[in-house]
Amino acid sequence: MSEEINNDRRRLLATAAMTIAATQLGMIGSANAQSNKTLQLTIEGELPPLSSATEWLNSQPLTPAGLRGRVVLIDFWTYTCINWLRSLPYVRAWAERYRDRKLVVIGVHAPEFEFEKDIDNVRRAAKSLRVGYPIAVDNDHAIWRAFNNHYWPALYFVDAQGHIRHHYFGEGEYEQSEMILQHLLAEAGTDGLADELVSVEARGVEAPPDWASLKSPENYLGYERTENFGSPGGAVLDQRRIYAAPARLPLNHWALSSDWTVEKGAILLNQAPGRIAYGFHARDLHLVMGPALRGRSVRFRVRIDGQPPGAAHGLDVDGQGNGMVTEPRLYQLIRQPKPIADRQFEIEFLDSGLEAFAFTFG
């Protein structure tokens, strides 16, 4: 993924909390205040060809011509993106509710990390996340470029004539998005649309973030995009090195301990045990990671301020902090109860051959 695209993504995520906070304070109008009958949607462009998809899952290849007469929702995603994961319950609910009312949802999987190009990984993620609608695998980012897209998640709303009528980047605005779908479906002649919107109870990694407590931004671990590396002496690029971690890290700084290689897009543990430490302030902490070799498993142990997480453990960790890396994906390691404060997180890997890519928070 190009540096320009990733920088755009970071700017988008940096403004998300402020936008949602403004909505909660009444500074931005609620979607409930606007009827879908009063929406004014202009034509933004035409649905590009989808023929450059590397592969299709859950469907035969779809074409703009074959989709005429149906409303289409294009959802750009990549399966380790926490922002997309938190939007998924709504997209999944819309696909189910309006499936027989002329709506086709197409998830365009445009990978961020190299392992997300593996079709087996995408297929496994789609099954685990219950993504049952058509998926266009966009490993070359050709569809991404055809839309001039820059973000995960990104929604493009296409009417029954193949015109792009609206787009939305990032999380949120779910009520407004569903009202736009209803508006386009009504234009397409769908009768009997209820005014009620879907009701979603998201759980686990799909649950909404605690924006008010979130003071830690996403951080990549490969040297191309990482920030605030705190091991003494800095990182030696693309070479094995024995690192040490300070006893305490400033907020949003991270460090390594033991034998690691800091690569362009990831960090690799050469010899166990090895630790990553991170100073963070958020309800949730996630780490995108996986075994360096397919079929291997890597045991790990999590600590928060030096203690087992207990009630603060995430989905992929027990109360004692124990867990297992079995495949490349996003792992939820911490979900702590309030009060939220500055904490020091540590994860110790008990087996070598672990690759870690990015921390995300919620």
CSV table of C-alpha atoms in Angstrom, one decimal:
chain,number,residue,atom,x,y,z
A,1,MET,CA,0.0,0.0,0.0
A,2,SER,CA,1.4,3.4,-0.9
A,3,GLU,CA,2.6,5.8,1.7
A,4,GLU,CA,0.1,8.4,0.4
A,5,ILE,CA,-2.9,6.1,1.0
A,6,ASN,CA,-1.7,5.1,4.5
A,7,ASN,CA,-1.1,8.8,5.4
A,8,ASP,CA,-4.6,9.6,4.2
A,9,ARG,CA,-6.0,6.8,6.3
A,10,ARG,CA,-4.2,8.1,9.4
A,11,ARG,CA,-5.7,11.6,8.9
A,12,LEU,CA,-9.1,10.1,8.5
A,13,LEU,CA,-8.8,8.1,11.7
A,14,ALA,CA,-7.4,11.1,13.6
A,15,THR,CA,-10.6,13.1,12.9
A,16,ALA,CA,-13.0,10.2,13.6
A,17,ALA,CA,-13.2,10.7,17.4
A,18,MET,CA,-13.7,14.5,17.0
A,19,THR,CA,-16.5,13.9,14.5
A,20,ILE,CA,-18.3,11.4,16.6
A,21,ALA,CA,-17.9,13.5,19.7
A,22,ALA,CA,-19.4,16.5,17.9
A,23,THR,CA,-22.3,14.4,16.8
A,24,GLN,CA,-22.9,13.3,20.4
A,25,LEU,CA,-22.8,16.9,21.6
A,26,GLY,CA,-25.4,17.9,19.0
A,27,MET,CA,-23.0,19.9,16.9
A,28,ILE,CA,-23.8,17.8,13.8
A,29,GLY,CA,-27.4,17.0,12.9
A,30,SER,CA,-28.8,13.6,13.6
A,31,ALA,CA,-29.9,11.4,10.7
A,32,ASN,CA,-33.2,10.9,12.5
A,33,ALA,CA,-34.0,14.5,11.8
A,34,GLN,CA,-33.9,14.0,8.0
A,35,SER,CA,-36.4,11.9,6.1
A,36,ASN,CA,-35.1,9.7,3.3
A,37,LYS,CA,-37.8,11.4,1.2
A,38,THR,CA,-36.0,14.7,1.4
A,39,LEU,CA,-32.5,13.5,0.6
A,40,GLN,CA,-30.8,15.2,-2.3
A,41,LEU,CA,-28.3,12.9,-3.9
A,42,THR,CA,-26.3,14.0,-6.9
A,43,ILE,CA,-24.5,11.8,-9.5
A,44,GLU,CA,-20.9,11.5,-8.4
A,45,GLY,CA,-19.8,9.1,-11.2
A,46,GLU,CA,-20.5,5.6,-12.7
A,47,LEU,CA,-19.9,2.2,-11.2
A,48,PRO,CA,-16.5,1.1,-12.6
A,49,PRO,CA,-15.9,-2.3,-14.0
A,50,LEU,CA,-15.2,-5.0,-11.5
A,51,SER,CA,-13.5,-7.4,-13.9
A,52,SER,CA,-10.0,-6.8,-12.4
A,53,ALA,CA,-10.9,-8.7,-9.3
A,54,THR,CA,-8.3,-11.4,-8.6
A,55,GLU,CA,-11.1,-13.8,-7.4
A,56,TRP,CA,-14.7,-13.8,-6.3
A,57,LEU,CA,-16.0,-15.3,-3.1
A,58,ASN,CA,-19.6,-16.1,-2.3
A,59,SER,CA,-20.6,-15.2,-5.9
A,60,GLN,CA,-19.9,-15.6,-9.6
A,61,PRO,CA,-18.2,-12.5,-11.0
A,62,LEU,CA,-20.5,-9.5,-11.1
A,63,THR,CA,-20.6,-6.8,-13.7
A,64,PRO,CA,-22.1,-3.3,-13.8
A,65,ALA,CA,-24.4,-4.4,-16.7
A,66,GLY,CA,-25.5,-7.4,-14.7
A,67,LEU,CA,-26.3,-5.3,-11.7
A,68,ARG,CA,-28.5,-2.9,-13.5
A,69,GLY,CA,-31.9,-2.6,-11.9
A,70,ARG,CA,-30.4,-3.2,-8.4
A,71,VAL,CA,-29.0,-0.8,-5.8
A,72,VAL,CA,-25.4,-1.7,-5.1
A,73,LEU,CA,-23.4,-0.9,-1.9
A,74,ILE,CA,-19.6,-1.2,-2.4
A,75,ASP,CA,-17.7,-1.7,0.8
A,76,PHE,CA,-13.9,-1.5,0.7
A,77,TRP,CA,-12.4,-3.6,3.5
A,78,THR,CA,-9.4,-5.4,4.7
A,79,TYR,CA,-9.9,-8.1,7.3
A,80,THR,CA,-7.5,-6.8,10.0
A,81,CYS,CA,-8.8,-3.2,9.9
A,82,ILE,CA,-10.4,-2.4,13.3
A,83,ASN,CA,-12.4,0.5,11.8
A,84,TRP,CA,-13.9,-1.8,9.2
A,85,LEU,CA,-14.6,-4.5,11.8
A,86,ARG,CA,-16.6,-2.0,13.8
A,87,SER,CA,-18.7,-1.1,10.8
A,88,LEU,CA,-19.3,-4.7,9.7
A,89,PRO,CA,-22.4,-5.4,11.9
A,90,TYR,CA,-24.3,-2.7,10.1
A,91,VAL,CA,-23.2,-3.7,6.6
A,92,ARG,CA,-24.0,-7.3,7.4
A,93,ALA,CA,-27.5,-6.3,8.7
A,94,TRP,CA,-28.3,-4.2,5.6
A,95,ALA,CA,-27.2,-7.0,3.3
A,96,GLU,CA,-29.6,-9.4,5.1
A,97,ARG,CA,-32.5,-7.0,5.5
A,98,TYR,CA,-32.6,-5.7,2.0
A,99,ARG,CA,-31.3,-8.7,0.1
A,100,ASP,CA,-34.7,-9.5,-1.4
A,101,ARG,CA,-35.5,-5.9,-2.0
A,102,LYS,CA,-33.0,-5.2,-4.8
A,103,LEU,CA,-29.9,-4.5,-2.8
A,104,VAL,CA,-26.6,-6.1,-3.6
A,105,VAL,CA,-23.7,-5.6,-1.2
A,106,ILE,CA,-20.2,-6.2,-2.6
A,107,GLY,CA,-17.3,-6.3,-0.3
A,108,VAL,CA,-14.1,-5.3,-2.1
A,109,HIS,CA,-11.2,-6.8,-0.1
A,110,ALA,CA,-8.2,-4.6,-0.8
A,111,PRO,CA,-5.3,-5.9,1.4
A,112,GLU,CA,-3.1,-3.7,3.5
A,113,PHE,CA,-0.6,-6.4,4.6
A,114,GLU,CA,1.0,-9.0,2.4
A,115,PHE,CA,-0.6,-11.9,4.3
A,116,GLU,CA,-4.0,-10.4,3.5
A,117,LYS,CA,-3.4,-11.3,-0.2
A,118,ASP,CA,-3.5,-15.0,0.6
A,119,ILE,CA,-6.9,-16.2,-0.6
A,120,ASP,CA,-7.1,-18.9,2.1
A,121,ASN,CA,-6.7,-16.2,4.8
A,122,VAL,CA,-9.4,-14.0,3.2
A,123,ARG,CA,-11.7,-17.0,2.9
A,124,ARG,CA,-11.1,-18.0,6.5
A,125,ALA,CA,-11.7,-14.5,7.7
A,126,ALA,CA,-14.9,-14.1,5.7
A,127,LYS,CA,-16.3,-17.3,7.2
A,128,SER,CA,-15.2,-16.4,10.8
A,129,LEU,CA,-16.7,-12.9,10.4
A,130,ARG,CA,-19.9,-14.1,8.8
A,131,VAL,CA,-19.4,-12.1,5.6
A,132,GLY,CA,-21.9,-13.9,3.4
A,133,TYR,CA,-22.4,-11.3,0.6
A,134,PRO,CA,-20.3,-11.3,-2.6
A,135,ILE,CA,-16.6,-10.5,-2.2
A,136,ALA,CA,-14.4,-9.1,-4.9
A,137,VAL,CA,-10.7,-9.9,-4.0
A,138,ASP,CA,-8.8,-6.9,-5.1
A,139,ASN,CA,-5.2,-8.0,-4.5
A,140,ASP,CA,-3.7,-5.6,-7.1
A,141,HIS,CA,-5.8,-2.7,-5.9
A,142,ALA,CA,-7.1,-2.2,-9.4
A,143,ILE,CA,-10.7,-1.7,-8.2
A,144,TRP,CA,-9.4,0.6,-5.4
A,145,ARG,CA,-7.7,2.8,-8.0
A,146,ALA,CA,-10.8,2.8,-10.3
A,147,PHE,CA,-12.8,4.3,-7.5
A,148,ASN,CA,-9.9,6.6,-6.6
A,149,ASN,CA,-10.4,5.3,-3.1
A,150,HIS,CA,-8.0,6.0,-0.1
A,151,TYR,CA,-9.6,4.5,2.9
A,152,TRP,CA,-10.8,1.4,4.9
A,153,PRO,CA,-13.7,1.3,5.4
A,154,ALA,CA,-15.3,3.1,2.4
A,155,LEU,CA,-18.9,2.9,1.3
A,156,TYR,CA,-20.1,3.8,-2.2
A,157,PHE,CA,-23.8,3.9,-2.9
A,158,VAL,CA,-24.8,3.0,-6.5
A,159,ASP,CA,-28.4,3.5,-7.8
A,160,ALA,CA,-30.2,1.0,-10.1
A,161,GLN,CA,-28.9,2.9,-13.2
A,162,GLY,CA,-25.3,2.4,-12.2
A,163,HIS,CA,-24.7,5.9,-10.9
A,164,ILE,CA,-22.6,6.5,-7.8
A,165,ARG,CA,-24.9,8.7,-5.7
A,166,HIS,CA,-23.1,9.0,-2.4
A,167,HIS,CA,-20.0,7.9,-0.6
A,168,TYR,CA,-18.9,7.7,3.1
A,169,PHE,CA,-15.4,7.1,4.5
A,170,GLY,CA,-14.7,5.7,8.0
A,171,GLU,CA,-16.9,4.6,10.8
A,172,GLY,CA,-20.2,6.1,11.9
A,173,GLU,CA,-23.2,7.7,10.1
A,174,TYR,CA,-25.0,4.3,10.1
A,175,GLU,CA,-28.5,5.8,10.3
A,176,GLN,CA,-27.8,8.2,7.5
A,177,SER,CA,-26.3,5.5,5.4
A,178,GLU,CA,-29.3,3.2,5.8
A,179,MET,CA,-31.6,6.0,4.9
A,180,ILE,CA,-29.7,6.6,1.7
A,181,LEU,CA,-30.1,2.9,0.9
A,182,GLN,CA,-33.8,3.1,1.5
A,183,HIS,CA,-34.0,6.2,-0.7
A,184,LEU,CA,-32.2,4.5,-3.6
A,185,LEU,CA,-34.3,1.3,-3.2
A,186,ALA,CA,-37.5,3.4,-3.3
A,187,GLU,CA,-36.2,5.1,-6.5
A,188,ALA,CA,-35.7,1.6,-7.9
A,189,GLY,CA,-39.3,0.7,-7.3
A,190,THR,CA,-39.0,-1.3,-4.0
A,191,ASP,CA,-42.3,-1.1,-2.2
A,192,GLY,CA,-43.1,-1.6,1.5
A,193,LEU,CA,-39.9,-0.2,2.9
A,194,ALA,CA,-40.3,0.3,6.7
A,195,ASP,CA,-39.2,3.5,8.2
A,196,GLU,CA,-37.5,1.7,11.0
A,197,LEU,CA,-33.7,1.2,10.7
A,198,VAL,CA,-31.8,-1.9,11.7
A,199,SER,CA,-31.0,-2.4,15.3
A,200,VAL,CA,-27.5,-3.7,15.9
A,201,GLU,CA,-25.9,-5.0,19.1
A,202,ALA,CA,-22.2,-5.3,18.2
A,203,ARG,CA,-20.0,-7.4,20.4
A,204,GLY,CA,-16.3,-8.3,20.7
A,205,VAL,CA,-14.0,-6.5,18.3
A,206,GLU,CA,-17.1,-5.3,16.4
A,207,ALA,CA,-18.3,-3.2,19.4
A,208,PRO,CA,-18.2,0.6,19.1
A,209,PRO,CA,-15.1,2.2,20.5
A,210,ASP,CA,-14.9,4.3,23.6
A,211,TRP,CA,-14.0,7.5,21.8
A,212,ALA,CA,-14.1,9.6,25.0
A,213,SER,CA,-11.3,7.5,26.5
A,214,LEU,CA,-9.2,7.0,23.4
A,215,LYS,CA,-5.9,8.7,23.6
A,216,SER,CA,-3.7,6.2,21.7
A,217,PRO,CA,-3.6,6.3,17.9
A,218,GLU,CA,-2.9,3.3,15.6
A,219,ASN,CA,0.8,2.6,15.3
A,220,TYR,CA,2.6,0.3,12.8
A,221,LEU,CA,5.6,-1.6,13.9
A,222,GLY,CA,7.6,-2.0,10.7
A,223,TYR,CA,10.2,0.8,10.3
A,224,GLU,CA,8.5,2.3,7.2
A,225,ARG,CA,5.6,3.8,9.3
A,226,THR,CA,6.3,3.3,13.0
A,227,GLU,CA,6.5,6.1,15.5
A,228,ASN,CA,7.8,6.5,19.1
A,229,PHE,CA,10.1,3.5,19.3
A,230,GLY,CA,11.6,3.6,22.8
A,231,SER,CA,14.3,0.9,23.0
A,232,PRO,CA,17.7,2.4,23.9
A,233,GLY,CA,19.9,2.9,20.8
A,234,GLY,CA,16.9,2.9,18.4
A,235,ALA,CA,16.2,0.3,15.8
A,236,VAL,CA,18.7,-1.5,13.6
A,237,LEU,CA,16.9,-2.0,10.3
A,238,ASP,CA,16.6,-5.4,8.7
A,239,GLN,CA,19.2,-7.0,11.0
A,240,ARG,CA,18.9,-9.1,14.1
A,241,ARG,CA,19.6,-7.3,17.3
A,242,ILE,CA,19.2,-7.8,21.1
A,243,TYR,CA,16.9,-5.0,22.3
A,244,ALA,CA,16.0,-3.9,25.8
A,245,ALA,CA,12.8,-2.2,27.0
A,246,PRO,CA,12.7,0.6,29.6
A,247,ALA,CA,11.0,-0.1,32.9
A,248,ARG,CA,8.3,2.5,32.1
A,249,LEU,CA,7.4,4.0,28.7
A,250,PRO,CA,5.8,7.4,28.0
A,251,LEU,CA,2.3,7.4,26.6
A,252,ASN,CA,2.1,6.0,23.0
A,253,HIS,CA,5.8,4.8,23.0
A,254,TRP,CA,6.8,1.2,22.5
A,255,ALA,CA,9.9,-0.9,22.9
A,256,LEU,CA,11.2,-4.4,22.3
A,257,SER,CA,13.1,-6.8,24.6
A,258,SER,CA,15.2,-9.8,23.3
A,259,ASP,CA,16.2,-10.9,19.8
A,260,TRP,CA,14.2,-9.2,17.1
A,261,THR,CA,14.5,-8.0,13.5
A,262,VAL,CA,12.8,-4.7,12.7
A,263,GLU,CA,11.7,-5.1,9.1
A,264,LYS,CA,10.0,-2.6,6.7
A,265,GLY,CA,6.5,-3.8,7.4
A,266,ALA,CA,6.7,-5.9,10.5
A,267,ILE,CA,8.9,-7.0,13.4
A,268,LEU,CA,10.1,-10.6,13.7
A,269,LEU,CA,10.9,-12.5,16.9
A,270,ASN,CA,14.0,-14.6,16.2
A,271,GLN,CA,14.5,-16.2,19.6
A,272,ALA,CA,12.0,-16.7,22.5
A,273,PRO,CA,11.2,-15.4,24.9
A,274,GLY,CA,10.7,-11.9,23.5
A,275,ARG,CA,8.6,-9.0,24.7
A,276,ILE,CA,6.8,-5.9,23.3
A,277,ALA,CA,6.0,-3.1,25.7
A,278,TYR,CA,3.5,-0.3,24.9
A,279,GLY,CA,2.3,2.8,26.9
A,280,PHE,CA,-1.3,3.3,26.0
A,281,HIS,CA,-4.6,5.0,27.0
A,282,ALA,CA,-7.7,3.3,25.7
A,283,ARG,CA,-10.4,0.8,26.6
A,284,ASP,CA,-9.3,-1.7,24.0
A,285,LEU,CA,-5.9,-2.8,22.7
A,286,HIS,CA,-5.5,-4.9,19.6
A,287,LEU,CA,-2.4,-6.3,17.9
A,288,VAL,CA,-2.2,-7.5,14.3
A,289,MET,CA,0.2,-10.5,14.3
A,290,GLY,CA,0.7,-14.0,13.1
A,291,PRO,CA,3.1,-16.9,12.9
A,292,ALA,CA,6.0,-16.4,10.5
A,293,LEU,CA,5.4,-19.9,9.2
A,294,ARG,CA,2.0,-21.3,8.2
A,295,GLY,CA,0.9,-24.1,10.6
A,296,ARG,CA,2.9,-22.9,13.5
A,297,SER,CA,1.5,-21.6,16.8
A,298,VAL,CA,3.1,-19.1,19.1
A,299,ARG,CA,2.2,-19.0,22.8
A,300,PHE,CA,2.0,-15.6,24.6
A,301,ARG,CA,1.4,-14.0,27.9
A,302,VAL,CA,-0.1,-10.5,28.5
A,303,ARG,CA,0.5,-8.2,31.4
A,304,ILE,CA,-1.0,-4.7,32.2
A,305,ASP,CA,1.0,-2.6,34.6
A,306,GLY,CA,3.0,-5.8,35.4
A,307,GLN,CA,-0.1,-7.8,36.4
A,308,PRO,CA,-2.3,-10.4,34.7
A,309,PRO,CA,-5.2,-8.6,33.0
A,310,GLY,CA,-8.0,-10.2,35.0
A,311,ALA,CA,-11.3,-8.5,34.1
A,312,ALA,CA,-9.4,-6.4,31.5
A,313,HIS,CA,-8.6,-9.3,29.3
A,314,GLY,CA,-9.6,-9.2,25.6
A,315,LEU,CA,-11.3,-11.9,23.6
A,316,ASP,CA,-8.1,-13.6,22.6
A,317,VAL,CA,-6.7,-13.8,26.2
A,318,ASP,CA,-7.8,-15.4,29.4
A,319,GLY,CA,-7.8,-13.7,32.8
A,320,GLN,CA,-4.3,-14.9,33.5
A,321,GLY,CA,-3.1,-13.2,30.3
A,322,ASN,CA,-2.5,-16.4,28.3
A,323,GLY,CA,-3.2,-16.8,24.6
A,324,MET,CA,-2.1,-18.4,21.4
A,325,VAL,CA,-1.3,-16.9,17.9
A,326,THR,CA,-2.5,-19.4,15.3
A,327,GLU,CA,-3.1,-17.3,12.2
A,328,PRO,CA,-2.4,-13.8,10.9
A,329,ARG,CA,-5.2,-11.6,12.1
A,330,LEU,CA,-6.2,-8.9,14.6
A,331,TYR,CA,-6.1,-10.1,18.2
A,332,GLN,CA,-8.0,-8.3,20.9
A,333,LEU,CA,-5.7,-8.4,23.9
A,334,ILE,CA,-7.2,-5.9,26.3
A,335,ARG,CA,-10.7,-4.6,27.0
A,336,GLN,CA,-10.5,-2.9,30.3
A,337,PRO,CA,-13.4,-1.6,32.5
A,338,LYS,CA,-13.4,2.0,33.6
A,339,PRO,CA,-11.7,4.1,34.9
A,340,ILE,CA,-9.5,4.3,31.8
A,341,ALA,CA,-6.0,5.6,32.6
A,342,ASP,CA,-2.4,5.5,31.2
A,343,ARG,CA,-1.3,1.9,31.3
A,344,GLN,CA,1.8,-0.1,30.5
A,345,PHE,CA,1.0,-3.1,28.3
A,346,GLU,CA,3.4,-6.0,27.8
A,347,ILE,CA,3.2,-9.1,25.7
A,348,GLU,CA,5.7,-11.9,26.1
A,349,PHE,CA,6.0,-14.5,23.4
A,350,LEU,CA,7.1,-17.9,24.6
A,351,ASP,CA,7.9,-19.3,21.1
A,352,SER,CA,10.0,-17.8,18.3
A,353,GLY,CA,8.8,-17.1,14.7
A,354,LEU,CA,6.2,-14.4,15.5
A,355,GLU,CA,5.5,-11.5,13.2
A,356,ALA,CA,3.8,-8.4,14.6
A,357,PHE,CA,2.5,-5.6,12.3
A,358,ALA,CA,0.4,-2.9,14.1
A,359,PHE,CA,-1.3,-1.9,17.3
A,360,THR,CA,-4.8,-0.5,17.2
A,361,PHE,CA,-7.0,0.8,19.9
A,362,GLY,CA,-10.7,1.4,20.7
